[in-house]
Tab-separated table of C-alpha atoms in Angstrom:
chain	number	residue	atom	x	y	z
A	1442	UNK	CA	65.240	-55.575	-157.751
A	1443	UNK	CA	66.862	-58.806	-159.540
A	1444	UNK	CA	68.084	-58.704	-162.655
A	1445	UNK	CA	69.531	-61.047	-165.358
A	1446	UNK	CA	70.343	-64.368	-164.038
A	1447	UNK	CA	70.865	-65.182	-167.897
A	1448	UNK	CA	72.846	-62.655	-169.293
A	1449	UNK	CA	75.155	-59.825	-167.744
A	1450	UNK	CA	73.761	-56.541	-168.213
A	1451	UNK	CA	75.611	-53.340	-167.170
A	1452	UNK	CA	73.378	-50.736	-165.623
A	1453	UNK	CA	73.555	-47.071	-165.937
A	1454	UNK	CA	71.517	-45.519	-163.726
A	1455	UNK	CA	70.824	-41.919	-162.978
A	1456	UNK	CA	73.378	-40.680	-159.394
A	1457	UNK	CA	72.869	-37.368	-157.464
A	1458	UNK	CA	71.168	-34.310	-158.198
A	1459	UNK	CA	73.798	-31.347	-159.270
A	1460	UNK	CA	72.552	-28.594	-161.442
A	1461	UNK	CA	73.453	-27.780	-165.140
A	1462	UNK	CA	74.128	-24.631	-167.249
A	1463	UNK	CA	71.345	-23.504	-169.132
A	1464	UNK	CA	71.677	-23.917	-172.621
A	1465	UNK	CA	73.181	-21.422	-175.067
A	1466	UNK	CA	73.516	-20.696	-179.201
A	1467	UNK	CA	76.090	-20.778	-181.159
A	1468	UNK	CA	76.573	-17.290	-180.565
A	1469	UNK	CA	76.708	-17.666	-176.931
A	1470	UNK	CA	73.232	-15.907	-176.055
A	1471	UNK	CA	70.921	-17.540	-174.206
A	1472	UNK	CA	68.516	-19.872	-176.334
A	1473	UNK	CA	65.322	-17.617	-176.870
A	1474	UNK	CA	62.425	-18.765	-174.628
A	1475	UNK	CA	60.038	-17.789	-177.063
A	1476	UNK	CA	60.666	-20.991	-179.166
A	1477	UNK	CA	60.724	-22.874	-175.840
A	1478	UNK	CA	58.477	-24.210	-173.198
A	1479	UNK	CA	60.883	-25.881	-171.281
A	1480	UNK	CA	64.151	-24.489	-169.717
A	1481	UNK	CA	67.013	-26.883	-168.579
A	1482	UNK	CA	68.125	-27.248	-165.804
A	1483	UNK	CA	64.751	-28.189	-164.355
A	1484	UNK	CA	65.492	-27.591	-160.652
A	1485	UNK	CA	67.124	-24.462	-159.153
A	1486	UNK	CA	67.962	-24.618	-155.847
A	1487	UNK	CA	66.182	-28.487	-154.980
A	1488	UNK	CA	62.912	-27.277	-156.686
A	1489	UNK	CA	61.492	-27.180	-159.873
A	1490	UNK	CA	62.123	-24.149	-161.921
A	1491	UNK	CA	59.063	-21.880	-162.982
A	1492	UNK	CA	58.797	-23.104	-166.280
A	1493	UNK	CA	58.150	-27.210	-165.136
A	1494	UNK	CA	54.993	-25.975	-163.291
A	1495	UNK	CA	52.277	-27.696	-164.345
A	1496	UNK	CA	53.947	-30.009	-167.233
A	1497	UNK	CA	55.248	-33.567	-167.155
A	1498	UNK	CA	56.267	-33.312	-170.887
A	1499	UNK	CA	57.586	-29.941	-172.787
A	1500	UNK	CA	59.404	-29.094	-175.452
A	1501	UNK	CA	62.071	-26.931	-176.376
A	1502	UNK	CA	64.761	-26.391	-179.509
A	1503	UNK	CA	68.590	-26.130	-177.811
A	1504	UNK	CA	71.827	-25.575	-179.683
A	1505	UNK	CA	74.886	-27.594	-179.129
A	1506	UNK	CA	78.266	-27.150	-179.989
A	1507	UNK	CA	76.401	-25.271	-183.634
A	1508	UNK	CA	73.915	-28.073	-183.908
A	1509	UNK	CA	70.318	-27.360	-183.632
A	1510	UNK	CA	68.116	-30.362	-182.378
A	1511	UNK	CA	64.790	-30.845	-180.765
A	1512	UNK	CA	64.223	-31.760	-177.504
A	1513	UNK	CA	61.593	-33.078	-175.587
A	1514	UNK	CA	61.948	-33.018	-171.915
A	1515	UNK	CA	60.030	-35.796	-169.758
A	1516	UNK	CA	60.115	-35.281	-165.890
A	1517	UNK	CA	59.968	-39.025	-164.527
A	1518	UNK	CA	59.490	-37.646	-160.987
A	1519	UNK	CA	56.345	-36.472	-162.216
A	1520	UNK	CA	53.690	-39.338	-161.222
A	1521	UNK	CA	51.402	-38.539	-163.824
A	1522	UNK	CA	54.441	-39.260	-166.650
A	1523	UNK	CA	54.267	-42.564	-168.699
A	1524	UNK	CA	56.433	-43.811	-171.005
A	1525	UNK	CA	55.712	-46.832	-173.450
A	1526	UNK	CA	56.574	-48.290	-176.859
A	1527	UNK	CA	53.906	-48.508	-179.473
A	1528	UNK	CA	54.112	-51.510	-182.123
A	1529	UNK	CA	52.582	-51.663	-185.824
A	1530	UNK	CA	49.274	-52.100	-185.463
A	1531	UNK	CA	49.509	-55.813	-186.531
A	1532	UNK	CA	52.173	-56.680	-184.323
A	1533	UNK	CA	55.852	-57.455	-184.627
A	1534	UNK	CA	57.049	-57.888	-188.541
A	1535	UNK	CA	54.732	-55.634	-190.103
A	1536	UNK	CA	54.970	-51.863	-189.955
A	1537	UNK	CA	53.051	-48.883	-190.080
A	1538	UNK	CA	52.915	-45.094	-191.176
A	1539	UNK	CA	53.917	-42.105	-188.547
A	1540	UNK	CA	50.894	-40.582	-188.766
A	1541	UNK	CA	48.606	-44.077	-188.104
A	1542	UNK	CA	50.990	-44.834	-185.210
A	1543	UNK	CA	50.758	-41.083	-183.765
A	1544	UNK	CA	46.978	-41.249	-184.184
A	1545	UNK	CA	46.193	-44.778	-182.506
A	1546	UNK	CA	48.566	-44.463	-179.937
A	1547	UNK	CA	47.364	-40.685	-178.860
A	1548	UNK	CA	50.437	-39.423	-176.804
A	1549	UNK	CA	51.667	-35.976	-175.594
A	1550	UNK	CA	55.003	-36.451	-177.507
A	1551	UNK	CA	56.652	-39.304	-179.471
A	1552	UNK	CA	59.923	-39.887	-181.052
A	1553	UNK	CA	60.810	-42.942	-183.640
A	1554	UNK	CA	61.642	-45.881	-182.229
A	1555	UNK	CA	64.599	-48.812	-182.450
A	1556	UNK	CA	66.716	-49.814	-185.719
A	1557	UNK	CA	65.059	-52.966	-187.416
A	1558	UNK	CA	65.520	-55.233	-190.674
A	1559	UNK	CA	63.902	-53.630	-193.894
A	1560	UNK	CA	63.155	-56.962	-195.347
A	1561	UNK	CA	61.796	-58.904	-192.241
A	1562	UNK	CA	60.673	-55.920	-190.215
A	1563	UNK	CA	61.839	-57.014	-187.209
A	1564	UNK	CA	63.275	-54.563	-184.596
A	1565	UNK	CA	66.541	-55.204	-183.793
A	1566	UNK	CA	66.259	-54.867	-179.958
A	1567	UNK	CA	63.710	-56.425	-177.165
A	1568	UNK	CA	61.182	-54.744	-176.512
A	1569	UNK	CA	58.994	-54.699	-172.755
A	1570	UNK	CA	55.745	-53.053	-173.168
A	1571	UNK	CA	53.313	-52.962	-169.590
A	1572	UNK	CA	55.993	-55.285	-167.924
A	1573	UNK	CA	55.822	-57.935	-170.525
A	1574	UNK	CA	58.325	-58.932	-173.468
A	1575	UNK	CA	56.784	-58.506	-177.095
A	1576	UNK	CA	59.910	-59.171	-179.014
A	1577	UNK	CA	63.690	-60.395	-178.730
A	1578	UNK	CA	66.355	-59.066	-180.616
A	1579	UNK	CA	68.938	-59.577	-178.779
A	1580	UNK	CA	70.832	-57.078	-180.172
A	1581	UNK	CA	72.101	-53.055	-178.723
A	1582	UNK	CA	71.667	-50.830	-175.698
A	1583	UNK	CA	68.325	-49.483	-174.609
A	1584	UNK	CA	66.476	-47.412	-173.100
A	1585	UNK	CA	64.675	-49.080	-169.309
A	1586	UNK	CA	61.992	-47.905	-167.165
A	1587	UNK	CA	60.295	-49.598	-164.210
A	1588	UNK	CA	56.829	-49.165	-162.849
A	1589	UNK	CA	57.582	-46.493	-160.724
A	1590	UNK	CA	59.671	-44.500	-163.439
A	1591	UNK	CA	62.916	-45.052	-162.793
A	1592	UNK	CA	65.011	-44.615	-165.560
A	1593	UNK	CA	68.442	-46.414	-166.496
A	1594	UNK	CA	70.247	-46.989	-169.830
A	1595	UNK	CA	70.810	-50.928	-170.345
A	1596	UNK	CA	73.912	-52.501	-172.545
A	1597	UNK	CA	73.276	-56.369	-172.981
A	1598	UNK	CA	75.457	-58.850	-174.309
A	1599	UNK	CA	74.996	-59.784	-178.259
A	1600	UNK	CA	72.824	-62.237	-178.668
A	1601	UNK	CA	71.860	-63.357	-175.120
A	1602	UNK	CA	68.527	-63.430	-173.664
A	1603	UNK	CA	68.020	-60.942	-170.595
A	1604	UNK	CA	65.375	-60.922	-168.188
A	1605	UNK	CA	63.832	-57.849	-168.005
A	1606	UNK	CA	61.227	-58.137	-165.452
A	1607	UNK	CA	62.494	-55.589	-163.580
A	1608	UNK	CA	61.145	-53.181	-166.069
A	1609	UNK	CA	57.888	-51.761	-167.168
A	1610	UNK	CA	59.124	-50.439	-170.363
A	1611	UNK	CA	62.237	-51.542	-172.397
A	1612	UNK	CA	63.328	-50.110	-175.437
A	1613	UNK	CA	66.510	-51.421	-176.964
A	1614	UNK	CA	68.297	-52.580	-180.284
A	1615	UNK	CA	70.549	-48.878	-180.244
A	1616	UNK	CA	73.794	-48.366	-179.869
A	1617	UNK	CA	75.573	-46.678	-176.560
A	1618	UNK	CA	76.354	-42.738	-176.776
A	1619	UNK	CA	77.644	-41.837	-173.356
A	1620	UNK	CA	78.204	-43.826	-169.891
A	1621	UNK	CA	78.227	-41.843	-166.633
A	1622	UNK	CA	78.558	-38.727	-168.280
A	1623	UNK	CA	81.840	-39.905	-170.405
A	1624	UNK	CA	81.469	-39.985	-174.771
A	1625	UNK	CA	82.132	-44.155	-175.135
A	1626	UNK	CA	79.773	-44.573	-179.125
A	1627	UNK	CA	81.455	-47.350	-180.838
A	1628	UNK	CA	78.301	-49.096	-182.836
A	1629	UNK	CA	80.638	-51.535	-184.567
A	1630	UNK	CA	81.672	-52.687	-181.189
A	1631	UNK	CA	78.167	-53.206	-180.377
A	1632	UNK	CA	77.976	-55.017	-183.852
A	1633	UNK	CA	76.261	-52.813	-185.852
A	1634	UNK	CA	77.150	-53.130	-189.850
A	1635	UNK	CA	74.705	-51.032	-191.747
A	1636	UNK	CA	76.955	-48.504	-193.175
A	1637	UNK	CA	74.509	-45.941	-192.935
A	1638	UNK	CA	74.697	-45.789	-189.253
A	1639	UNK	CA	78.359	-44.898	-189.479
A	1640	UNK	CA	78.132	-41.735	-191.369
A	1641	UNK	CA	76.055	-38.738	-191.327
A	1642	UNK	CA	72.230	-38.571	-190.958
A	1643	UNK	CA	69.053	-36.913	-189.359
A	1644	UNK	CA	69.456	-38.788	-185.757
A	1645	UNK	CA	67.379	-39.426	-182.799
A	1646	UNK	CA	68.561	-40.547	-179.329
A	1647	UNK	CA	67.317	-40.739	-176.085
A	1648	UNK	CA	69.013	-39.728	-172.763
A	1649	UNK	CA	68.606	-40.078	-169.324
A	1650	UNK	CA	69.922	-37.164	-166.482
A	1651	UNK	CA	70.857	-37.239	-163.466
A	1652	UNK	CA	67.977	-35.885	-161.957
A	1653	UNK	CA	66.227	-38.989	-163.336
A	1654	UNK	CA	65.002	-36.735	-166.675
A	1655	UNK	CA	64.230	-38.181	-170.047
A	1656	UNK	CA	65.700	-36.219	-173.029
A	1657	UNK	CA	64.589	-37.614	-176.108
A	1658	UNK	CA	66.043	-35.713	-179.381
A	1659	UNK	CA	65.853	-35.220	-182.719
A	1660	UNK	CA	68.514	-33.233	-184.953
A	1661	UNK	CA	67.989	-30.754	-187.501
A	1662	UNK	CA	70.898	-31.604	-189.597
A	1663	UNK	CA	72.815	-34.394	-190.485
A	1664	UNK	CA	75.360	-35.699	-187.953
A	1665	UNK	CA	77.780	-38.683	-187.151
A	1666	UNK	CA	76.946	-40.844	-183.874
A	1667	UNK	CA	80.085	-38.977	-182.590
A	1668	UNK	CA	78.715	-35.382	-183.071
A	1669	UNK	CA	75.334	-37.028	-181.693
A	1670	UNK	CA	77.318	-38.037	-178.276
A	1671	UNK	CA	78.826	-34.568	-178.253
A	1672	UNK	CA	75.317	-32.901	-177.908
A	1673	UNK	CA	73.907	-34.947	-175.610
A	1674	UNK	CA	76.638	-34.546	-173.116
A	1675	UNK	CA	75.822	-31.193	-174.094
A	1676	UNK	CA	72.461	-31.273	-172.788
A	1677	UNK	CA	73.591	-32.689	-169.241
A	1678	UNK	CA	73.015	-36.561	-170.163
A	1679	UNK	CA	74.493	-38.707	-168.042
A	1680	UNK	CA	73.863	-41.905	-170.298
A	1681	UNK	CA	72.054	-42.057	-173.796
A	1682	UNK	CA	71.654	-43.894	-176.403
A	1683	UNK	CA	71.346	-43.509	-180.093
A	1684	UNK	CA	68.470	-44.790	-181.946
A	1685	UNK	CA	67.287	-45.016	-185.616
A	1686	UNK	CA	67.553	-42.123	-187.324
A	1687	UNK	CA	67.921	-40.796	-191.189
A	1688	UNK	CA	64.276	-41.620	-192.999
A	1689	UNK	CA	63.167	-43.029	-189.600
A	1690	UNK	CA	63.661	-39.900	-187.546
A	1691	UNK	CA	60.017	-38.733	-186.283
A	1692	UNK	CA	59.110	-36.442	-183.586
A	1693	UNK	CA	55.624	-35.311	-182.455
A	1694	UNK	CA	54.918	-32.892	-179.397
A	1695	UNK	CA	51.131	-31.789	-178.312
A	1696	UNK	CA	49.224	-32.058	-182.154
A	1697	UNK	CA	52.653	-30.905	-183.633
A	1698	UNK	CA	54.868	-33.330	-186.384
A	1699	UNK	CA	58.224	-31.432	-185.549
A	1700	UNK	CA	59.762	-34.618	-187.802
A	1701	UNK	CA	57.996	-36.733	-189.566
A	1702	UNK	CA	59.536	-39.796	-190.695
A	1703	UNK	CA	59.954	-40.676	-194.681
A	1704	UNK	CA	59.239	-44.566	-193.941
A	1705	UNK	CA	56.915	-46.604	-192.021
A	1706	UNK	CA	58.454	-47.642	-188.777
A	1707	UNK	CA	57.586	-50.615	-186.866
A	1708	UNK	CA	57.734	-49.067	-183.281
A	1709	UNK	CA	58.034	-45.690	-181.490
A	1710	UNK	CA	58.566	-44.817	-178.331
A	1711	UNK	CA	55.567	-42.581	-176.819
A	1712	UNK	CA	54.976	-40.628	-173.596
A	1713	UNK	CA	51.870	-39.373	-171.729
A	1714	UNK	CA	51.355	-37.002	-169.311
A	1715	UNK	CA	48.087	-38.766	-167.498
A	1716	UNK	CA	49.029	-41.293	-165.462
A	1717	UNK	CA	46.456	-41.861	-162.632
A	1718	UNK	CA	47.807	-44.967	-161.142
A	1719	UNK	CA	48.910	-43.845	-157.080
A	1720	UNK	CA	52.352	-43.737	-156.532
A	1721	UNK	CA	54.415	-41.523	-155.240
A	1722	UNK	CA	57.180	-39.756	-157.142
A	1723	UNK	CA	60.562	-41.313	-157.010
A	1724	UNK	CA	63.308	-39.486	-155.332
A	1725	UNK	CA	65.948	-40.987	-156.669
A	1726	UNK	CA	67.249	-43.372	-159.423
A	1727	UNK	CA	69.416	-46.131	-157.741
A	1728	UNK	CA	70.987	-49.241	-159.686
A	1729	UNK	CA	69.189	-52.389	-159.174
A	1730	UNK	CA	71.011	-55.196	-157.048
A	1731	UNK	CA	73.863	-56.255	-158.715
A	1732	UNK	CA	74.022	-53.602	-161.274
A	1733	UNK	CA	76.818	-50.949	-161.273
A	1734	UNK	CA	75.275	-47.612	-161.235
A	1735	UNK	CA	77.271	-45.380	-163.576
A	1736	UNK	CA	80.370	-43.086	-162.793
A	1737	UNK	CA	81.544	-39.891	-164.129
């Protein structure tokens, strides 16, 4: 794969397969499976547990270190999983409600998207939908996926161009949570100023395993990026990423609005669970050439 003979871009992709602790509350029970339909870790033993049969995409509420968030589990070795952004219906600078995005766009499970300007609209990030670049930003970490869903977690230079056409799906403009497993969320090194992303709100992020899983989450309570970092090591993340959050945060699972956003939004990032196109499942994550894959 060749990436960015621009800009340098420091790739964090997903290493070996090792298996996690299941979840827990804060009282140290197991989380009950009757709010659940997924159970992490997804493989026991090299397989998939009993509770992946038959899904790409599930849900499931997890507790972390007393903080209760929604999850929603995407298995990328799945080949019927897609993921994708979904703009405003009229396109970059305009935005649109959760609801009218949810509806158009018609996935199994969404989650808001990437930070952007209130007065212009504009995300902050680029954005890659179907291999092709709908808007620069130039601006935070993101979330990258190529055509045969391999996931990594990108962190580009400020204000650079990168080439992303080793992607099908880039969603960036957030700011970095953890790198090969390790807590490293600084957004004011990553030059974000809004004040509001320094203190406590409602937050979404996205994270990426080791056994090349998306986690995308949304909290139930208000929480600083650091507390966000916290539970996402907490739910075995190797790298993730936080994204907008507070009167942004939206998350929809199978007909369900588990968070529905107080604002329009100008982007969200959406998954299926019907992809037809034939390709096999891939085995393994690896870092592109000339990317460093990440390190605990």
């Amino acid at each position: 794969m060749r990436l960015l003979p621009i800009a340098a871009v420091a790739l964090l992709c997903c290493g070996a397969a090792v298996a996690s602790a299941p979840p827990v509350s804060p009282s140290g029970q197991p989380v009950d499976s009757k709010i659940t339909s997924l159970s992490t870790p997804p493989q026991v033993d090299g397989k998939l547990a009993a509770s992946f049969t038959g899904k790409a995409v599930a849900h499931r509420v997890e507790y972390v270190s007393g903080i209760a968030v929604d999850c929603v589990y995407v298995n990328l070795n799945d080949p019927r999983a897609r993921v994708d952004v979904e703009m405003a219906a009229n396109g970059v600078g305009a935005s649109e409600s959760w609801s009218s995005l949810v509806r158009r766009a018609n996935p199994v499970a969404a989650i808001n998207g990437t930070f952007f300007d209130k007065k212009t609209l504009h995300p902050t990030g680029d954005i890659v939908r179907k291999g092709k670049s709908v808007h620069y930003g130039g601006h935070g970490s993101g979330l990258c996926i190529t055509s045969d869903n391999k996931a990594c977690v990108a962190s580009a230079e400020w204000g650079k161009h990168v080439d992303w056409t080793s992607f099908e799906t880039v969603l960036s403009g957030g700011f970095m949570l953890l790198q090969g497993g390790k807590i490293v969320v600084d957004p004011k090194k990553e030059r974000f100023r809004d004040s509001h992303v320094f203190g406590r709100a409602r937050r979404s992020a996205i994270g990426v395993t080791n056994l090349n899983r998306l986690v995308l989450i949304t909290t139930r309570k208000a929480v600083t990026p650091h507390e966000l970092a916290v539970v996402m090591k907490g739910l075995q993340c190797l790298d993730a990423i936080g994204i907008d959050g507070g009167s942004s945060a939206g998350m929809y699972y199978r007909g369900q609005n588990i968070c529905k956003p107080g604002r329009a939004l100008t982007n969200i990032l959406v998954v299926y669970e019907d992809r037809v196109i034939g390709r096999p499942a891939p085995t393994q994550a690896t870092a592109p050439t000339g990317a460093s894959p990440a390190t605990p």
